[in-house]
Coordinates of C-alpha atoms and ligand atoms in Angstrom, one line a residue:
X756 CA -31.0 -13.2 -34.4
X757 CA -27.1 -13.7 -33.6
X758 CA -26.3 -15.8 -31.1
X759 CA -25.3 -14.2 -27.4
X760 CA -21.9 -14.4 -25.9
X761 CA -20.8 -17.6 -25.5
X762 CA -19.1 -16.5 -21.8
X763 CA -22.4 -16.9 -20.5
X764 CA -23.7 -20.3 -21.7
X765 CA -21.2 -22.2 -19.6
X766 CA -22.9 -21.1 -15.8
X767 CA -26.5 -20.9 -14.6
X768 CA -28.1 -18.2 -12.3
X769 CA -27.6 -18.5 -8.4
X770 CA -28.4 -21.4 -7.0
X771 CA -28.4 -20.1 -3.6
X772 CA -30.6 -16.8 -4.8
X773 CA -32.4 -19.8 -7.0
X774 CA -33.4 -21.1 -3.8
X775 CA -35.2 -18.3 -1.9
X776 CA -37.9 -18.2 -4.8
X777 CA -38.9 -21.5 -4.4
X778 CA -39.1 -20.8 -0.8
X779 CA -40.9 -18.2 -1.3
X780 CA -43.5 -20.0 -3.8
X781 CA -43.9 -23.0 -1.2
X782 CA -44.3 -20.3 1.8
X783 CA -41.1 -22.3 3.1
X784 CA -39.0 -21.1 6.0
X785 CA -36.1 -19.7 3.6
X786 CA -32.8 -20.7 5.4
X787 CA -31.3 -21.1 1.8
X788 CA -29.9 -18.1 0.7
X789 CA -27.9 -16.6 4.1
X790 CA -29.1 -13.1 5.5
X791 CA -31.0 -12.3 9.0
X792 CA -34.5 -12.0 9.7
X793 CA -33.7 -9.9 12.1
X794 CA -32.8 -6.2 12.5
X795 CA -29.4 -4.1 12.1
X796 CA -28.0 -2.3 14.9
X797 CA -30.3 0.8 15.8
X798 CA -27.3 2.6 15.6
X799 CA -26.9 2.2 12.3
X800 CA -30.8 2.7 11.6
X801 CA -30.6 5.9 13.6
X802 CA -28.6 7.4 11.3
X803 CA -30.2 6.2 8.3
X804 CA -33.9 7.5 9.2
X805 CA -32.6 10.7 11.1
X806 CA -29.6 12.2 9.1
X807 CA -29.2 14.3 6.1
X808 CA -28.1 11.6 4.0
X809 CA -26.4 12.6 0.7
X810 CA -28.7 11.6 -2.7
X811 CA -25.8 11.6 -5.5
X812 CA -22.5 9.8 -6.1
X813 CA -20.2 9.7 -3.3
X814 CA -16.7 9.5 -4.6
X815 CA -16.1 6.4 -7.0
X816 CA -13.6 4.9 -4.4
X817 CA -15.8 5.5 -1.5
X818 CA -16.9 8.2 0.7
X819 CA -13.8 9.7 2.2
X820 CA -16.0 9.2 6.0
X821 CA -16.1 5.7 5.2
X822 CA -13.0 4.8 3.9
X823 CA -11.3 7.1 7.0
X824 CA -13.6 4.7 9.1
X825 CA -13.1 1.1 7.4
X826 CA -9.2 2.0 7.2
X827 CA -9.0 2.6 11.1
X828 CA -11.3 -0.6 12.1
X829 CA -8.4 -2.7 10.3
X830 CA -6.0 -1.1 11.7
X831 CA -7.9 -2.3 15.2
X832 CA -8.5 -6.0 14.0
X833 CA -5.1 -6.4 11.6
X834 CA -2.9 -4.5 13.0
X835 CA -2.1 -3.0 9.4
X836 CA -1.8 0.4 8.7
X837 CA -4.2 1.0 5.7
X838 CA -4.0 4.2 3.7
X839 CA -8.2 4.9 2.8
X840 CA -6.8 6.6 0.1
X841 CA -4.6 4.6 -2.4
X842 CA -5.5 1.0 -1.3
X843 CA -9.2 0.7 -0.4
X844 CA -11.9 0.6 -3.0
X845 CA -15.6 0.8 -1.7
X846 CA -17.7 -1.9 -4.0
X847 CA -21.3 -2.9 -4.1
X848 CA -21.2 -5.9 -1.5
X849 CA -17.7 -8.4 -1.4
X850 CA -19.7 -10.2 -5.0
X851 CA -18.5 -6.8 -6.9
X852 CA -15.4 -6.7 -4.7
X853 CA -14.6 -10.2 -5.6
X854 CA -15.9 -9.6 -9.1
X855 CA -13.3 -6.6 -9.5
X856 CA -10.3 -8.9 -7.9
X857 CA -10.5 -11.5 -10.2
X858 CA -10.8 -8.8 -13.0
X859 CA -7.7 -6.5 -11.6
X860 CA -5.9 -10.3 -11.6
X861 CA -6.7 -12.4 -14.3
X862 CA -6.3 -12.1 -18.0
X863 CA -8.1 -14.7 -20.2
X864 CA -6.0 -18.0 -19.8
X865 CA -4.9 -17.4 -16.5
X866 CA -5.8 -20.2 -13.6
X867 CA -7.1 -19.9 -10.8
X868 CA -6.8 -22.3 -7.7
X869 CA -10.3 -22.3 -6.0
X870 CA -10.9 -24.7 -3.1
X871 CA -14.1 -27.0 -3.2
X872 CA -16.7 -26.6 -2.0
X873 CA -16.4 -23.2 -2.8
X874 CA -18.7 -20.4 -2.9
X875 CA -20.5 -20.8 -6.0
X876 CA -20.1 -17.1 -7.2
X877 CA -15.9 -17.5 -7.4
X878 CA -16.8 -20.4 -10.5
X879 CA -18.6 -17.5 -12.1
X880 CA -16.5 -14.8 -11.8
X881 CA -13.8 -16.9 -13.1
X882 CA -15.8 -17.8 -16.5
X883 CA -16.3 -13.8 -16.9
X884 CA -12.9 -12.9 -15.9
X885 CA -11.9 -15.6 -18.8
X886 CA -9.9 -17.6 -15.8
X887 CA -9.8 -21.0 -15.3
X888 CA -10.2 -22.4 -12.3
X889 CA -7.9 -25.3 -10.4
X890 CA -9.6 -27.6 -7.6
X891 CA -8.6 -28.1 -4.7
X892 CA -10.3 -30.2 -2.3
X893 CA -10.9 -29.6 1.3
X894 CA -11.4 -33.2 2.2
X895 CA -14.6 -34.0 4.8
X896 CA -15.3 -34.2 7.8
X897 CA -12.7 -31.5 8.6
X898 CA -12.5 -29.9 4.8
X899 CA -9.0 -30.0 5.2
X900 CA -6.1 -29.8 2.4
X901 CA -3.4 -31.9 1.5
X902 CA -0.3 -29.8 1.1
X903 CA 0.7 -31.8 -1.8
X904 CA -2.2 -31.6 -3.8
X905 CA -2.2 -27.8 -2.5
X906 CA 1.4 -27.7 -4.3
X907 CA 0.3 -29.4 -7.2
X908 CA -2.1 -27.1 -7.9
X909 CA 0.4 -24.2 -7.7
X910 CA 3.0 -26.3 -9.7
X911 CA 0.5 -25.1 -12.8
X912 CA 1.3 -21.7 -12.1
X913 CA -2.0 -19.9 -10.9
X914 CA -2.2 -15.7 -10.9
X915 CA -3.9 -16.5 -7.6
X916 CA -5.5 -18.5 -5.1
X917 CA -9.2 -17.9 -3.6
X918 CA -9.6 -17.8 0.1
X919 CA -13.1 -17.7 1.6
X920 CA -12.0 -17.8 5.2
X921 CA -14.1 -18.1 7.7
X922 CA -15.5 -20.5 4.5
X923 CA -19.0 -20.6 2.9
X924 CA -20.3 -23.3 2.8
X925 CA -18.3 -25.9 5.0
X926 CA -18.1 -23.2 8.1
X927 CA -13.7 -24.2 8.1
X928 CA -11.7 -21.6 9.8
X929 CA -8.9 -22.3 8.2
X930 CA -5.6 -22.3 11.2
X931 CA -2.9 -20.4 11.5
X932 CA -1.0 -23.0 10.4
X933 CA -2.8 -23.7 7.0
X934 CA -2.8 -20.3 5.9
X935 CA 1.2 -20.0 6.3
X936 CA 1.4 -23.1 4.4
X937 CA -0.8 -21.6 1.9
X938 CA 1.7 -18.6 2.0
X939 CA 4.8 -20.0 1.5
X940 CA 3.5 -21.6 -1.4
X941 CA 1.9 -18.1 -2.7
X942 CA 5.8 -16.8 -2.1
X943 CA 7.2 -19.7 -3.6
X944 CA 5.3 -19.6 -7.1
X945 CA 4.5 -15.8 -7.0
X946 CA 1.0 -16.0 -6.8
X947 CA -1.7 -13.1 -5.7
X948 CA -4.1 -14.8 -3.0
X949 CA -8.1 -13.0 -2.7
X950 CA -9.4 -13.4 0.3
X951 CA -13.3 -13.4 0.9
X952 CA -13.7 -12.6 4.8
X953 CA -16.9 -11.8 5.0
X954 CA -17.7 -13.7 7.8
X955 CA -14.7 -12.6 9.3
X956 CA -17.0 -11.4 12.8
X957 CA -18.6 -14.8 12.7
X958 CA -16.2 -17.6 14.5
X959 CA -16.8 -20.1 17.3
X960 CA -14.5 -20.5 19.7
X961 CA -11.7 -21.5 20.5
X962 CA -11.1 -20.6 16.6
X963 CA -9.9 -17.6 15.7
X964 CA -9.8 -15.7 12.4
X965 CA -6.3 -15.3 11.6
X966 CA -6.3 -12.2 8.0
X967 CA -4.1 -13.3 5.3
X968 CA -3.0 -10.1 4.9
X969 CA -1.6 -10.0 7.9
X970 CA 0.9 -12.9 7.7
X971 CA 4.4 -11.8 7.2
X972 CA 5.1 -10.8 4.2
X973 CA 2.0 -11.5 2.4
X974 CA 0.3 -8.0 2.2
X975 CA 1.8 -7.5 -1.0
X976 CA 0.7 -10.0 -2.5
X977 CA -3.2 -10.4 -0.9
X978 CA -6.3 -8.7 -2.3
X979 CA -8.6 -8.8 0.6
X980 CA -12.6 -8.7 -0.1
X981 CA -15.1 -8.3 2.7
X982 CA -17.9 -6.4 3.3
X983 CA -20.6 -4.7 6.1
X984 CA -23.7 -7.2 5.1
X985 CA -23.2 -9.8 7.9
X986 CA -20.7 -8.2 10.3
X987 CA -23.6 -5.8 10.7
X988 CA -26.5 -7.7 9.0
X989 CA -27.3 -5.2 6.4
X990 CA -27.3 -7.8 3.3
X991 CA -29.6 -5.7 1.2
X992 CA -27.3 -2.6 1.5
X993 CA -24.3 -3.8 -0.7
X994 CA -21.4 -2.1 0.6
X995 CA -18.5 -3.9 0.5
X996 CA -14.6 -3.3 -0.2
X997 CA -11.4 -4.3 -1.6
X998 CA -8.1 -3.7 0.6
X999 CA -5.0 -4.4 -1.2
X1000 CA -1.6 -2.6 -1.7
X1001 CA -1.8 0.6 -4.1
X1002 CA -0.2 -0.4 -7.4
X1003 CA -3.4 -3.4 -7.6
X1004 CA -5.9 -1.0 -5.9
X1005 CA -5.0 1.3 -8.9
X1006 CA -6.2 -1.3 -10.9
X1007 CA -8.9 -2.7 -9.3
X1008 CA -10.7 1.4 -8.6
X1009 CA -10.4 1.6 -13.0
X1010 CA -12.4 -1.7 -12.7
X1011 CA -15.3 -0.9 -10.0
X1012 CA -15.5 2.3 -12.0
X1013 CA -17.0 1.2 -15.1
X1014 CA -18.8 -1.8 -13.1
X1015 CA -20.8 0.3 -11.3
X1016 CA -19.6 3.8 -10.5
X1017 CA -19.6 3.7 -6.8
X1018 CA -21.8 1.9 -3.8
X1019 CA -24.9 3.8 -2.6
X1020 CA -23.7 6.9 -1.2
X1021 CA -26.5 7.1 1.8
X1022 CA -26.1 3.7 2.8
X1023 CA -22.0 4.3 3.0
X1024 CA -23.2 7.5 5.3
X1025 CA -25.3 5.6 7.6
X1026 CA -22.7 2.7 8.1
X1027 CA -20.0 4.9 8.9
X1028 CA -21.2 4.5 12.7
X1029 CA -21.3 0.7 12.2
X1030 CA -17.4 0.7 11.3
X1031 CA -16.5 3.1 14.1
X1032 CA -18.5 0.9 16.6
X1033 CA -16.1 -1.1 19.5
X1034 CA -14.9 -4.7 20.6
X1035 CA -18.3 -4.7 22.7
X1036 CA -20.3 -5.0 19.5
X1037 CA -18.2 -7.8 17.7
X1038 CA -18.4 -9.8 20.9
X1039 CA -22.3 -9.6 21.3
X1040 CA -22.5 -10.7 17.3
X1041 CA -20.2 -14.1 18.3
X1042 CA -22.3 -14.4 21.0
X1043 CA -25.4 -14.1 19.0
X1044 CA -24.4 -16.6 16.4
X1045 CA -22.8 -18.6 18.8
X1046 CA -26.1 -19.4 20.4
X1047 CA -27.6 -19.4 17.1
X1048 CA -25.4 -22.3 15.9
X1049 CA -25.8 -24.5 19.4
X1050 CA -29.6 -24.2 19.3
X1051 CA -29.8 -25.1 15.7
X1052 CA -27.2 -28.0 15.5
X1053 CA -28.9 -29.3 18.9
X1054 CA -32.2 -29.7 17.4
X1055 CA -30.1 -31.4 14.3
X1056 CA -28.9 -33.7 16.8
X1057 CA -32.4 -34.4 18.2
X1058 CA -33.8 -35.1 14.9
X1059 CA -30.9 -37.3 14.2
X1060 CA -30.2 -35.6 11.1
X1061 CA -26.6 -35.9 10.1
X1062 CA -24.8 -32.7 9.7
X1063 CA -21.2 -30.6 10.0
X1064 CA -20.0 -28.9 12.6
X1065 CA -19.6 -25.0 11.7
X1066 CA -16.2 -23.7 13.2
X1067 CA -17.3 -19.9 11.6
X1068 CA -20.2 -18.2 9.1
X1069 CA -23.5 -19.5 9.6
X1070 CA -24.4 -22.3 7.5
X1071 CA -24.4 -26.2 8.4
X1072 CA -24.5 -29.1 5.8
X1073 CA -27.1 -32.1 6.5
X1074 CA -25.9 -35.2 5.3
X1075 CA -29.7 -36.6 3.2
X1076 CA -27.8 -40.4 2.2
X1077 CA -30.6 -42.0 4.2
X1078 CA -33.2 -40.6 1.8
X1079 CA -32.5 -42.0 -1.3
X1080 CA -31.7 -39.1 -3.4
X1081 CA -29.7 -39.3 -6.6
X1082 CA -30.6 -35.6 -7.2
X1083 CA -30.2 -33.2 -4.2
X1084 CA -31.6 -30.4 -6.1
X1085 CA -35.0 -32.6 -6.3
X1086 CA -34.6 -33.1 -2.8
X1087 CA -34.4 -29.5 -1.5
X1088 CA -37.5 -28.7 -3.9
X1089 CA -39.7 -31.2 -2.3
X1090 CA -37.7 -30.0 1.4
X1091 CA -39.7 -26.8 0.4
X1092 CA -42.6 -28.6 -1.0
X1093 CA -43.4 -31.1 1.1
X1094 CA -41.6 -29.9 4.9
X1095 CA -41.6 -26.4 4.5
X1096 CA -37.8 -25.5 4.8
X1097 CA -35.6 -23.9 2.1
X1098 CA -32.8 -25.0 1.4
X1099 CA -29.5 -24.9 -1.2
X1100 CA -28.2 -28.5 -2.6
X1101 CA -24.5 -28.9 -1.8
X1102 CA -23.7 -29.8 -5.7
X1103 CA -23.4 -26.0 -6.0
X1104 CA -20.5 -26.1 -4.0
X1105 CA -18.5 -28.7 -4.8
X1106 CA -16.6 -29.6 -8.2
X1107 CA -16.8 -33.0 -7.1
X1108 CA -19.8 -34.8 -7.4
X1109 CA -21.7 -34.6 -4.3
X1110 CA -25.1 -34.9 -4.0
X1111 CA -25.5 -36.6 -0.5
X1112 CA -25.4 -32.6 1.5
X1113 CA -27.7 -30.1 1.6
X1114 CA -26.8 -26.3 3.1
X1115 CA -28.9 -24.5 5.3
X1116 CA -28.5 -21.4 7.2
X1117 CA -29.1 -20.1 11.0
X1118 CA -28.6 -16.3 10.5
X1119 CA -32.3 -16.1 12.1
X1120 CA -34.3 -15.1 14.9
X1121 CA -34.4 -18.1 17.3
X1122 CA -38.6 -18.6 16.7
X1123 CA -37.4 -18.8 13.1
X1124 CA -35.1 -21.8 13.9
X1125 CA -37.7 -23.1 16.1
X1126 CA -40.1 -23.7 13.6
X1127 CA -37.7 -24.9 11.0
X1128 CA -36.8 -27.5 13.3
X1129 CA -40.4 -28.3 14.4
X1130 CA -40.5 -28.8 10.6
X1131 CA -37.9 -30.7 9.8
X1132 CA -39.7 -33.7 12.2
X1133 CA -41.1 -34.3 9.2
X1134 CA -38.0 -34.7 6.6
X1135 CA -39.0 -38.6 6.8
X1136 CA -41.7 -37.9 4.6
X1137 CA -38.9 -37.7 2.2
X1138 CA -37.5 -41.3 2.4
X1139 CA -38.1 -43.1 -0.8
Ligands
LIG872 N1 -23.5 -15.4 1.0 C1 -24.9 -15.7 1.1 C2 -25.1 -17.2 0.8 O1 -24.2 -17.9 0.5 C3 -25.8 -14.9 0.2 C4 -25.3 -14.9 -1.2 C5 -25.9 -13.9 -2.0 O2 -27.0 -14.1 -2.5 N2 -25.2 -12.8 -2.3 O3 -26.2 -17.7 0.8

């Protein structure tokens, strides 16, 4: 037989998705790959049980209902006027939108700058966009950047820069601030900077999300990814989108075409009422998570397990030095195994070689996090 394509032999499946099987096959509580255990907003199941939901392809682009919708909700949280149009394209969850960006970008050859830790999908969408990617550390405890390095990186003349802001998995927002630092330097080397913002809804205060696009002058140049699964924790729906100015988004709709055609038409119908929903909602969700987060990292704190402090999404890194690990993959099977909790190992993340963190998540009902803490009283079992 001939060999397969050689694109593939350089990255492994999801770590993170990886993850939730062996959680699943030790009966662990699965805070490994992120989504809720808990329900959307009625709302939004309403209409999905009680409509006439349309069975065949909405329009490649999007439902016209659901790009009207998304185009006026940024208008409310951006400020920019988006035509739903010519620059939105409707994608199967922010890992197609993302998928798409890179693709609309990037010929083969072309670098990328990707901070690290990173999301672990951006290293394979690089490979099968034929990009390379540039590192850029985001230094602990704060994961911030030095502008030099930053500049360095851009010195080698990148088609763009990927922003996961709020950021999976350290939980940075990054500040105003960094992000104009990060756009002079897009200006100044005439780079296109993707943004994945899907935790966008999911800040602590007193940070604030502050959207790329929205910086002066950067519109132009930013290809904005997001999507509804945890704004309105409907994970398993896969609606995302791609907001960008119309000469890329001419681009990126010819690639999303012959990805995938189009995102589930019913699900775009039922989430219509989700985009169109007001500031009341957003602020329950940050309270939500906010109390999420405090209850979890308290119970971290009571344990005495080392761990960062999230300033947005929902995941926290544990710090596992004390137990003796050389191989944090090992130790997030036997977490499973042996204490019942799921878990993703932090070398996933990071180009660097870390293998001292561990990522969980607390997207879950607070009995959930209860008994992942009651079972993480016995993480000692773990010391070597
Ligand atoms: N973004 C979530 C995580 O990092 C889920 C990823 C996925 O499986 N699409 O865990």
């Amino acid at each position: 037989m001939k060999k397969l394509s050689c694109r593939t032999e350089t990255f492994t499946d999801s770590v993170i998705r990886r993850m939730t099987r062996v959680s699943l096959r030790y009966g662990a509580v699965n805070l490994s790959q992120g989504f809720p255990d808990f329900d959307p907003p009625k709302e939004i199941l309403n209409v999905l049980s009680q409509s006439a939901l349309p069975h065949q392809y909405s329009i490649t682009w999007g439902a016209q209902n659901f790009r009207d919708a998304l185009a006026a909700k940024q208008k409310r949280f951006t400020g920019l006027d988006i035509d739903p149009n010519s620059q939105i394209v409707v994608t199967c969850g922010s890992t197609e939108a993302m998928m798409a960006a890179m693709m609309t970008v990037c010929d083969p050859g072309d670098k990328v700058i990707v901070f690290s830790p990173f999301y672990e999908n951006y290293g394979a969408d690089a490979i099968l966009a034929g990009a390379e990617p540039i590192y850029v550390p985001l230094n602990p405890q704060d994961f911030d950047f030095d502008p030099n390095v930053l500049e360095d990186a851009f010195r080698q003349g990148p088609k763009a820069l990927i922003l996961c802001n709020p950021s999976n998995p350290c939980g940075k927002v990054f500040t105003r601030r960094e992000l104009e630092i990060i756009a002079a330097l897009a200006e100044k080397y005439d780079a296109y900077v993707i943004t994945d913002e899907v935790y966008e809804h999911i800040v602590y205060a007193p940070h604030e999300h502050v959207y790329f696009a929205a910086l002066p002058g950067m519109f132009q140049r930013t290809i904005s990814c997001s999507s509804l699964s945890k704004t309105y924790s409907i994970t398993g729906w896969r609606l995302g989108y791609i907001i960008a100015p119309a000469e890329i988004i001419d681009v990126a709709k010819k690639v999303h075409d012959f990805l995938t055609v189009g995102a589930a038409a019913p699900l775009q119908e039922a989430a219509v009422v989700g985009l169109k929903m007001g500031d009341d909602y957003y602020k329950a969700l940050q309270d939500t998570y906010t109390n999420k987060r405090n209850l979890f990292l308290k119970g971290l704190d009571d344990l005495r397990i080392p761990h960062t402090t999230p300033e947005g999404a929902y995941y926290v890194m544990l710090d596992i030095s004390e137990y003796g690990y050389d191989d944090d993959l090992l130790f997030c099977e036997d977490l499973a195994r042996v204490v019942g909790v799921g878990a993703v190992p932090g070398s996933s993340f990071f180009k660097e070689p870390v293998n001292h963190l561990i990522r969980l998540h607390f997207a879950k009902q607070e009995s959930t996090l209860i008994e992942a803490l009651n079972r993480l009283e016995n993480i000692g079992k773990l010391k070597k």
